[in-house]
CSV table of C-alpha atoms in Angstrom, one decimal:
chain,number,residue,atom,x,y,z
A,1,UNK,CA,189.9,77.0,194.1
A,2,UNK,CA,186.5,76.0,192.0
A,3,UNK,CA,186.6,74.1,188.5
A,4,UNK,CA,186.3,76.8,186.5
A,5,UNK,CA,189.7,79.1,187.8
A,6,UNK,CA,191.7,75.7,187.6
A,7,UNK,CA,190.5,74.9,183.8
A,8,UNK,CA,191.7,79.0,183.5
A,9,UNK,CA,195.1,78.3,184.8
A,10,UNK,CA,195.9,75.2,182.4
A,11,UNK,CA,195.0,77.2,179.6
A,12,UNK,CA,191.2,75.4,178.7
A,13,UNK,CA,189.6,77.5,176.4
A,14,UNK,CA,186.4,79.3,177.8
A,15,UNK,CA,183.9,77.8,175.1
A,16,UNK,CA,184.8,74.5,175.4
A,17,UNK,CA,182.4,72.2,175.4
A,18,UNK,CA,182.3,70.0,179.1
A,19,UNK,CA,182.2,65.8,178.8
A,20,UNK,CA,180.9,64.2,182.3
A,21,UNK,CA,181.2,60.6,182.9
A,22,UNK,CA,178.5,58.9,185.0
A,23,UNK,CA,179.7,55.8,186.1
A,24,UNK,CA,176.6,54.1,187.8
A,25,UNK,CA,179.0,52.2,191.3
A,26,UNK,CA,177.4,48.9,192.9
A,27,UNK,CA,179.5,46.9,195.1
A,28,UNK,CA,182.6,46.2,192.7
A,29,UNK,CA,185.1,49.3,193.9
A,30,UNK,CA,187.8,47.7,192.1
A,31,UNK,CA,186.3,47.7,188.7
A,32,UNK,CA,185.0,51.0,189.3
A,33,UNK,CA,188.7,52.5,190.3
A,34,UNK,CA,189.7,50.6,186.7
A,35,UNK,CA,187.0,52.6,184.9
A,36,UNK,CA,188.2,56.1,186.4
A,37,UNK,CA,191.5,55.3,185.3
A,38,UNK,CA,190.4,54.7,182.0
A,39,UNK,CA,189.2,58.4,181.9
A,40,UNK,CA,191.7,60.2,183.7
A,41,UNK,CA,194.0,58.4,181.1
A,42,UNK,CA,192.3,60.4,177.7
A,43,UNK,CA,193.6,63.8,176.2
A,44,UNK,CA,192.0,66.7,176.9
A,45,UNK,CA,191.6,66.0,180.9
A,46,UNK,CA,190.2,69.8,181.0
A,47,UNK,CA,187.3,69.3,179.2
A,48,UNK,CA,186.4,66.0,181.3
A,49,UNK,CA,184.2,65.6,184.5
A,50,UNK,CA,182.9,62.0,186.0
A,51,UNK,CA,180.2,61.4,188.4
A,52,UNK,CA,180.1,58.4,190.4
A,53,UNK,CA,176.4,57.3,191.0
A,54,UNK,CA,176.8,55.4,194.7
A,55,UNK,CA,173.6,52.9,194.1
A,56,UNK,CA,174.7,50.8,197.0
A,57,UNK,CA,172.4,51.5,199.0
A,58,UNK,CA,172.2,48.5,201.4
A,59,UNK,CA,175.9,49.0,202.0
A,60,UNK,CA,176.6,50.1,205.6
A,61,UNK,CA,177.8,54.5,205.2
A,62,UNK,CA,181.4,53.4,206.4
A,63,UNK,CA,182.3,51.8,203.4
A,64,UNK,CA,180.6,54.0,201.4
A,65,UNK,CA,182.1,56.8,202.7
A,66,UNK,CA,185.4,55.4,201.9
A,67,UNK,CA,184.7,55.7,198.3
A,68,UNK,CA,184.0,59.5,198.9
A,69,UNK,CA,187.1,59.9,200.5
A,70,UNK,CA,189.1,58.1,197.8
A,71,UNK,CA,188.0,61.2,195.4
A,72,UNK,CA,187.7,64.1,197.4
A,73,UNK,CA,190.7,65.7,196.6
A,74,UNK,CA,190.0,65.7,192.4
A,75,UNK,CA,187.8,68.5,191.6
A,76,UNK,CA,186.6,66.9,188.6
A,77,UNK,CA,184.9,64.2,190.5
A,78,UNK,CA,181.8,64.3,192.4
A,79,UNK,CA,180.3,60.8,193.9
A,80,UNK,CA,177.1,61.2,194.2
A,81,UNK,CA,175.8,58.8,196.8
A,82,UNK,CA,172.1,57.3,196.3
A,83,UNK,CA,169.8,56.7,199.4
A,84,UNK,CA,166.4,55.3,197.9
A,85,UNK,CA,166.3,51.7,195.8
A,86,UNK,CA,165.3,53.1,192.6
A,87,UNK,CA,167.8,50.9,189.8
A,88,UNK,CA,169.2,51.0,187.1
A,89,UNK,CA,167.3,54.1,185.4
A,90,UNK,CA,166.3,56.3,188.5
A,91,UNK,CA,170.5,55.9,189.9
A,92,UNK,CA,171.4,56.8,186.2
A,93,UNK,CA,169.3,59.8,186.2
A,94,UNK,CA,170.6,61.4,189.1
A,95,UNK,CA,174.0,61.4,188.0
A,96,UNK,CA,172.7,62.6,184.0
A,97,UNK,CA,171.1,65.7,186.1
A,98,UNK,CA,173.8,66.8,188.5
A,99,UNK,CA,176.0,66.4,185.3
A,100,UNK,CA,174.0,68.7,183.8
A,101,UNK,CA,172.9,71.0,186.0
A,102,UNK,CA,176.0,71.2,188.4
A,103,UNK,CA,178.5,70.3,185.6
A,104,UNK,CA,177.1,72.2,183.1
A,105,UNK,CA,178.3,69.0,180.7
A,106,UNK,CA,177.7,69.3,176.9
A,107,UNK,CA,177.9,65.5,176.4
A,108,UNK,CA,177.0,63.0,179.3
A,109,UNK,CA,178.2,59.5,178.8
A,110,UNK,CA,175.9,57.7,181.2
A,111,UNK,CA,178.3,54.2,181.7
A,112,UNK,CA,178.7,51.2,183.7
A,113,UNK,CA,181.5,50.7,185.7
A,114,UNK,CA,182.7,47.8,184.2
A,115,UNK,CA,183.3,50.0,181.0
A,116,UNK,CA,187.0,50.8,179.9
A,117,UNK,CA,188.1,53.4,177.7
A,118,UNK,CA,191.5,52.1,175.3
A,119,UNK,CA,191.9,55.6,172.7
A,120,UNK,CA,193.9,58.3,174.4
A,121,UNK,CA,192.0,60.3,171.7
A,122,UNK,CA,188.3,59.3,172.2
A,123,UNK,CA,187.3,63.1,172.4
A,124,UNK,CA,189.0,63.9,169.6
A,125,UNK,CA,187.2,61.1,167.9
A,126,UNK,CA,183.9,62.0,169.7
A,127,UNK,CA,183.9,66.0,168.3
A,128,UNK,CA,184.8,64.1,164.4
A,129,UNK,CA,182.4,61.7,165.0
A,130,UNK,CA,179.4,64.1,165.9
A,131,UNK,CA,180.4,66.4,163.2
A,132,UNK,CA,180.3,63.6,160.9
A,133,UNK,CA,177.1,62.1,162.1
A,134,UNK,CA,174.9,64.7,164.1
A,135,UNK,CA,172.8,62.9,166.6
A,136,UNK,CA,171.3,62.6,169.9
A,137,UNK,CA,172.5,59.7,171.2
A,138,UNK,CA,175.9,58.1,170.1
A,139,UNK,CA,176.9,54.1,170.8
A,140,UNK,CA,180.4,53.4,170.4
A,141,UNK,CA,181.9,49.9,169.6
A,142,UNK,CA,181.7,47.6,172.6
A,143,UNK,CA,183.7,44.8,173.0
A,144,UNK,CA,183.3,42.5,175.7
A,145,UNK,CA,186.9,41.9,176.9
A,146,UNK,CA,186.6,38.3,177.3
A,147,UNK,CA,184.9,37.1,174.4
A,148,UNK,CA,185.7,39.8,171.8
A,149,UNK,CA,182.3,40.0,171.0
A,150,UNK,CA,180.9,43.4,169.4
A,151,UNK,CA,177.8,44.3,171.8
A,152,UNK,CA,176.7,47.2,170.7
A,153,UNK,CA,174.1,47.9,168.3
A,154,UNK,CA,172.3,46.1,171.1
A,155,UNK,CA,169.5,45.8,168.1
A,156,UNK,CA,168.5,47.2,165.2
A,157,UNK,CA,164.3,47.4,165.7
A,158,UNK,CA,162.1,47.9,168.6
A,159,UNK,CA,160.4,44.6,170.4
A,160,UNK,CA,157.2,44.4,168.9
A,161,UNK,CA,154.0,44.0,171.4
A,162,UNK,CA,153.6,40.0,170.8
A,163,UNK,CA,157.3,39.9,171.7
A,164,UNK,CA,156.8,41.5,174.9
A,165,UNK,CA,153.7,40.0,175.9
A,166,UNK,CA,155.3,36.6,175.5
A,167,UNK,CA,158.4,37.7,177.6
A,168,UNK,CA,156.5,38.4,180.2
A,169,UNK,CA,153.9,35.4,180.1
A,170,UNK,CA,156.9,32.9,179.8
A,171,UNK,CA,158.7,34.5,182.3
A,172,UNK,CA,156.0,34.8,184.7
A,173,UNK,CA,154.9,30.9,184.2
A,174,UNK,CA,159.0,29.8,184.5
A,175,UNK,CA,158.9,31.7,188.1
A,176,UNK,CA,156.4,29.7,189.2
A,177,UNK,CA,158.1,26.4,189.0
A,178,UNK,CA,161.5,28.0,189.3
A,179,UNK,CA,163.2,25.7,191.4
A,180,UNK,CA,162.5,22.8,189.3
A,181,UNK,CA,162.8,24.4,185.9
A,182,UNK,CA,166.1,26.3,186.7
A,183,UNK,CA,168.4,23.6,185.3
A,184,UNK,CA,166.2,24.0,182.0
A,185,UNK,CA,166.2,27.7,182.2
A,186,UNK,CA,170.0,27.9,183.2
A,187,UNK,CA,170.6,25.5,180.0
A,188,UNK,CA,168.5,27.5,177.4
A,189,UNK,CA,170.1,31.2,178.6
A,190,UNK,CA,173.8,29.3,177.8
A,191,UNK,CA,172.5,27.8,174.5
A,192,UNK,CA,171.0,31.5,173.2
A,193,UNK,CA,174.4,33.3,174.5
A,194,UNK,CA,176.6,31.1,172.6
A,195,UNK,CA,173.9,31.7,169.2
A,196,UNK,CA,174.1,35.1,169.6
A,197,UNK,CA,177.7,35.5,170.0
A,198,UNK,CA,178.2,33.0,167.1
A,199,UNK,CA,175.9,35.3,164.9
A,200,UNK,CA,177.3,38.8,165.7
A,201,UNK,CA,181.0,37.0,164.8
A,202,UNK,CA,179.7,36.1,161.5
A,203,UNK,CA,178.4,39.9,160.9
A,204,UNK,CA,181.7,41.3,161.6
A,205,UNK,CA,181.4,43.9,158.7
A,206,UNK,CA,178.3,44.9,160.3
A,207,UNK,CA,180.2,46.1,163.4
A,208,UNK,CA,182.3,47.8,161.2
A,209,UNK,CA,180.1,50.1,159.8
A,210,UNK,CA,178.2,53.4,161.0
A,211,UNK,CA,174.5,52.6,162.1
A,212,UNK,CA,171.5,54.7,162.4
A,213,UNK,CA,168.2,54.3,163.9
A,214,UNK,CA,169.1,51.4,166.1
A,215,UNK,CA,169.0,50.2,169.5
A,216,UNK,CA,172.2,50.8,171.7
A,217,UNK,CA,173.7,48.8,174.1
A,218,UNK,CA,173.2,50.4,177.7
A,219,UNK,CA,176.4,49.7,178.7
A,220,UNK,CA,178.0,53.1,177.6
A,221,UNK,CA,175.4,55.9,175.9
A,222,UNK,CA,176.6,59.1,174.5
A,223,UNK,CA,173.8,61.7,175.3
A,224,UNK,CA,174.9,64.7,173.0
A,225,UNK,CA,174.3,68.3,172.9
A,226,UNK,CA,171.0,68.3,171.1
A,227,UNK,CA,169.6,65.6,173.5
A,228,UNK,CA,171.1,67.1,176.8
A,229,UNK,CA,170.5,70.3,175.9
A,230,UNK,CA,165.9,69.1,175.9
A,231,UNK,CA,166.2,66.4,178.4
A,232,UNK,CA,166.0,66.4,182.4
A,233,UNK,CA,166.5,62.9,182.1
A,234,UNK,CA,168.4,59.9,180.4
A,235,UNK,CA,166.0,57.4,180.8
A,236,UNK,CA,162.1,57.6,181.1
A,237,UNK,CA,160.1,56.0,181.7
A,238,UNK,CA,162.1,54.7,184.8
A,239,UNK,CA,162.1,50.7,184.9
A,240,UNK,CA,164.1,48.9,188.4
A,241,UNK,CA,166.3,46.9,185.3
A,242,UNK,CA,166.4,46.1,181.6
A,243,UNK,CA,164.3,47.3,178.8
A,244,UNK,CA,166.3,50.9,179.2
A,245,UNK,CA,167.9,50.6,175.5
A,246,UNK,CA,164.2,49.5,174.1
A,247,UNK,CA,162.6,52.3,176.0
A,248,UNK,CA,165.5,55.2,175.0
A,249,UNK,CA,165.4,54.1,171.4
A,250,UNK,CA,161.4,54.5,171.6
A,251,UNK,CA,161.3,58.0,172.7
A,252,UNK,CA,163.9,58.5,170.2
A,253,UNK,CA,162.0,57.6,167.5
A,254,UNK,CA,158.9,59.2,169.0
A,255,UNK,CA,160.5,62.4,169.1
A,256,UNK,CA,162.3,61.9,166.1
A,257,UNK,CA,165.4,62.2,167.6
A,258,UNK,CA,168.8,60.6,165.9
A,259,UNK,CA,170.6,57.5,167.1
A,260,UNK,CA,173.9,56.4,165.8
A,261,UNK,CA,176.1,53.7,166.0
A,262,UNK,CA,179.9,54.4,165.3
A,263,UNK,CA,182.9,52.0,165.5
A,264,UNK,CA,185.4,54.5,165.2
A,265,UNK,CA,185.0,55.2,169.1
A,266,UNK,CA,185.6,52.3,171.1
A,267,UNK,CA,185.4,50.7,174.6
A,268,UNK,CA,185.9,47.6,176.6
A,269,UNK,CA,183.1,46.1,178.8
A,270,UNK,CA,183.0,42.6,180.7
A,271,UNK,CA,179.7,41.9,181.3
A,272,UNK,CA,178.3,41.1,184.8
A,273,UNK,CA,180.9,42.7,187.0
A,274,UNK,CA,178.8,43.9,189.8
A,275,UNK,CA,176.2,41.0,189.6
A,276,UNK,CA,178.3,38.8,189.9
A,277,UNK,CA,179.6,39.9,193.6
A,278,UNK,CA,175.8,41.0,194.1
A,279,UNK,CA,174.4,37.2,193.5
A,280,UNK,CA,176.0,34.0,195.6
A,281,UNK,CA,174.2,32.0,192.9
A,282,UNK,CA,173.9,31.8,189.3
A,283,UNK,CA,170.5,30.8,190.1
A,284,UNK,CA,169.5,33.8,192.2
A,285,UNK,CA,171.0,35.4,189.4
A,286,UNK,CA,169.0,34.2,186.7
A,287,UNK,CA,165.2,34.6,189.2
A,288,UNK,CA,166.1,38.0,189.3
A,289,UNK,CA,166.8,39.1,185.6
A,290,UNK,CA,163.6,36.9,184.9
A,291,UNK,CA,161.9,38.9,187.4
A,292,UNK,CA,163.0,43.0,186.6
A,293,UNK,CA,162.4,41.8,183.0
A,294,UNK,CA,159.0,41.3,183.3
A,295,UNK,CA,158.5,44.4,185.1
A,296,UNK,CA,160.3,46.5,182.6
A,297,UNK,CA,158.2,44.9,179.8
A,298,UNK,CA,155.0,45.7,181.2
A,299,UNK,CA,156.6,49.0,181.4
A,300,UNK,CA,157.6,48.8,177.6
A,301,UNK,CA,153.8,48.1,176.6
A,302,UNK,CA,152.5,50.9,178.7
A,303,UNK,CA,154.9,53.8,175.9
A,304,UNK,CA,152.3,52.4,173.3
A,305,UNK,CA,156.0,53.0,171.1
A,306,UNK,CA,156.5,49.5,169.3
A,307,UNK,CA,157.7,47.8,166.5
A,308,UNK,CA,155.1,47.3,163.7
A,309,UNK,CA,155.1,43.6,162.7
């Protein structure tokens, strides 16, 4: 029995329009399970599809088979198991196309899988949101489940090109001296994590409110209609990690497409699920953000799309 005779025999209407999930898996099966259940949890189950991007490449195939297994017998999900190290982007945008292609999927949500949805009626809320607000790509409120902290609008401008350029060049110069600098390092990223939650608690009106133009916080991305209905992928250029949401929002605003930022849809995320297993230090950690950073950036400069000072 295929997808589309058992949506027929619960009564789904024929026009409907198809939601797939795309929950990008690395190492942390529990927290992925936890996300799934979040989404088998919301209203309107016949509209909804999930794909579970298997980036774990390095794992051995019994244990990844495992988490094949584990789904099989749901139609609605397809894990889609990744053989080639590409990260964060390339993993993503397998699991935007088969959701596209395969699922036929009017809206893609492209999440980690450390994300948690808490409104039975987040659909609902999507469809009034849209209506309200027609964009290309929706953010919804994040909250990070252990600090309360609002996370998304990741920003509200692009980085401009002295900002990148000095990313990289500090970074770059830190990793040279890493070993002896790390305490330093380790001590500054603590310091701006506590400013920047301290500042986005004092702006909680500004959480409150709907956003355009902005930068979104890669954690959970709506792709709507009108982007999936132009785009083979979610993310391009590709970077290994970070700079996604800077990149996006640039070839957003290149193409003038619209970006918005709405609280009434919500989510829970706690940061660092999967890097946390991935990493037996804080301090390997910490190298390797400071590294893929300074990739992506150089990345970032190459789009030419940048904030004018």
């Amino acid at each position: 029995m295929n997808m589309k005779e058992i949506d027929t025999q619960k009564g789904a209407r024929q026009d409907m329009e198809i939601v797939s999930f795309v929950i990008l898996h690395y190492k942390d099966r529990e927290t992925t399970d936890a996300c799934v259940r979040s989404i088998l949890s919301l209203e309107e189950q016949e509209r909804i599809r999930i794909v579970i991007v298997d980036n774990d490449v390095g794992e051995n195939e019994e244990i990844r088979e495992q988490l094949s297994r584990a789904y099989r017998q749901n139609p609605r999900i397809k894990v889609l198991p990744i053989y080639e190290g590409g990260g964060f982007s390339f993993a993503n945008n397998q699991g935007y196309r088969f959701a596209k292609e395969e699922q036929k999927a009017s809206f893609i949500l492209v999440l980690n899988n450390d994300i948690q949805f808490i409104q039975p009626d987040f659909l609902k809320r999507l469809d009034a949101s849209i209506k309200a607000n027609p964009c290309h790509v929706l953010g919804p409120d994040i909250l990070c489940q252990s600090t309360g902290e609002h996370q998304n609008p990741m920003d509200n401008r692009l980085r401009t090109e002295k900002e990148a350029r000095f990313t990289i060049r500090m970074n770059r110069l830190a990793l040279k001296a890493y070993p002896v600098l790390y305490p330093l390092l380790y001590w500054n990223l603590k310091r701006e994590e506590k400013k920047r939650l301290e500042q986005r608690q004092s702006q909680e009106t500004y959480y409150q409110t709907v956003q355009r133009d902005v930068v979104p916080f890669g954690a959970c991305l709506i792709f709507t209609p009108e982007f999936v209905s132009k785009e083979e992928k979610a993310f391009a250029p590709e970077t290994p990690f970070f700079y996604e949401e800077y990149l996006l929002a640039g070839r957003c605003k290149d193409k003038k497409y619209r970006i918005v930022y709405d609280p009434s849809l919500k989510a829970l995320h706690e940061n660092g699920k999967a890097t946390s297993k991935t990493y037996a230090s804080e301090k390997k950690r910490i190298r390797f953000m400071m590294e893929r950073t300074a990739e992506a950036a150089e990345i970032y400069l190459e789009t030419g799309i940048m904030h004018c000072e």
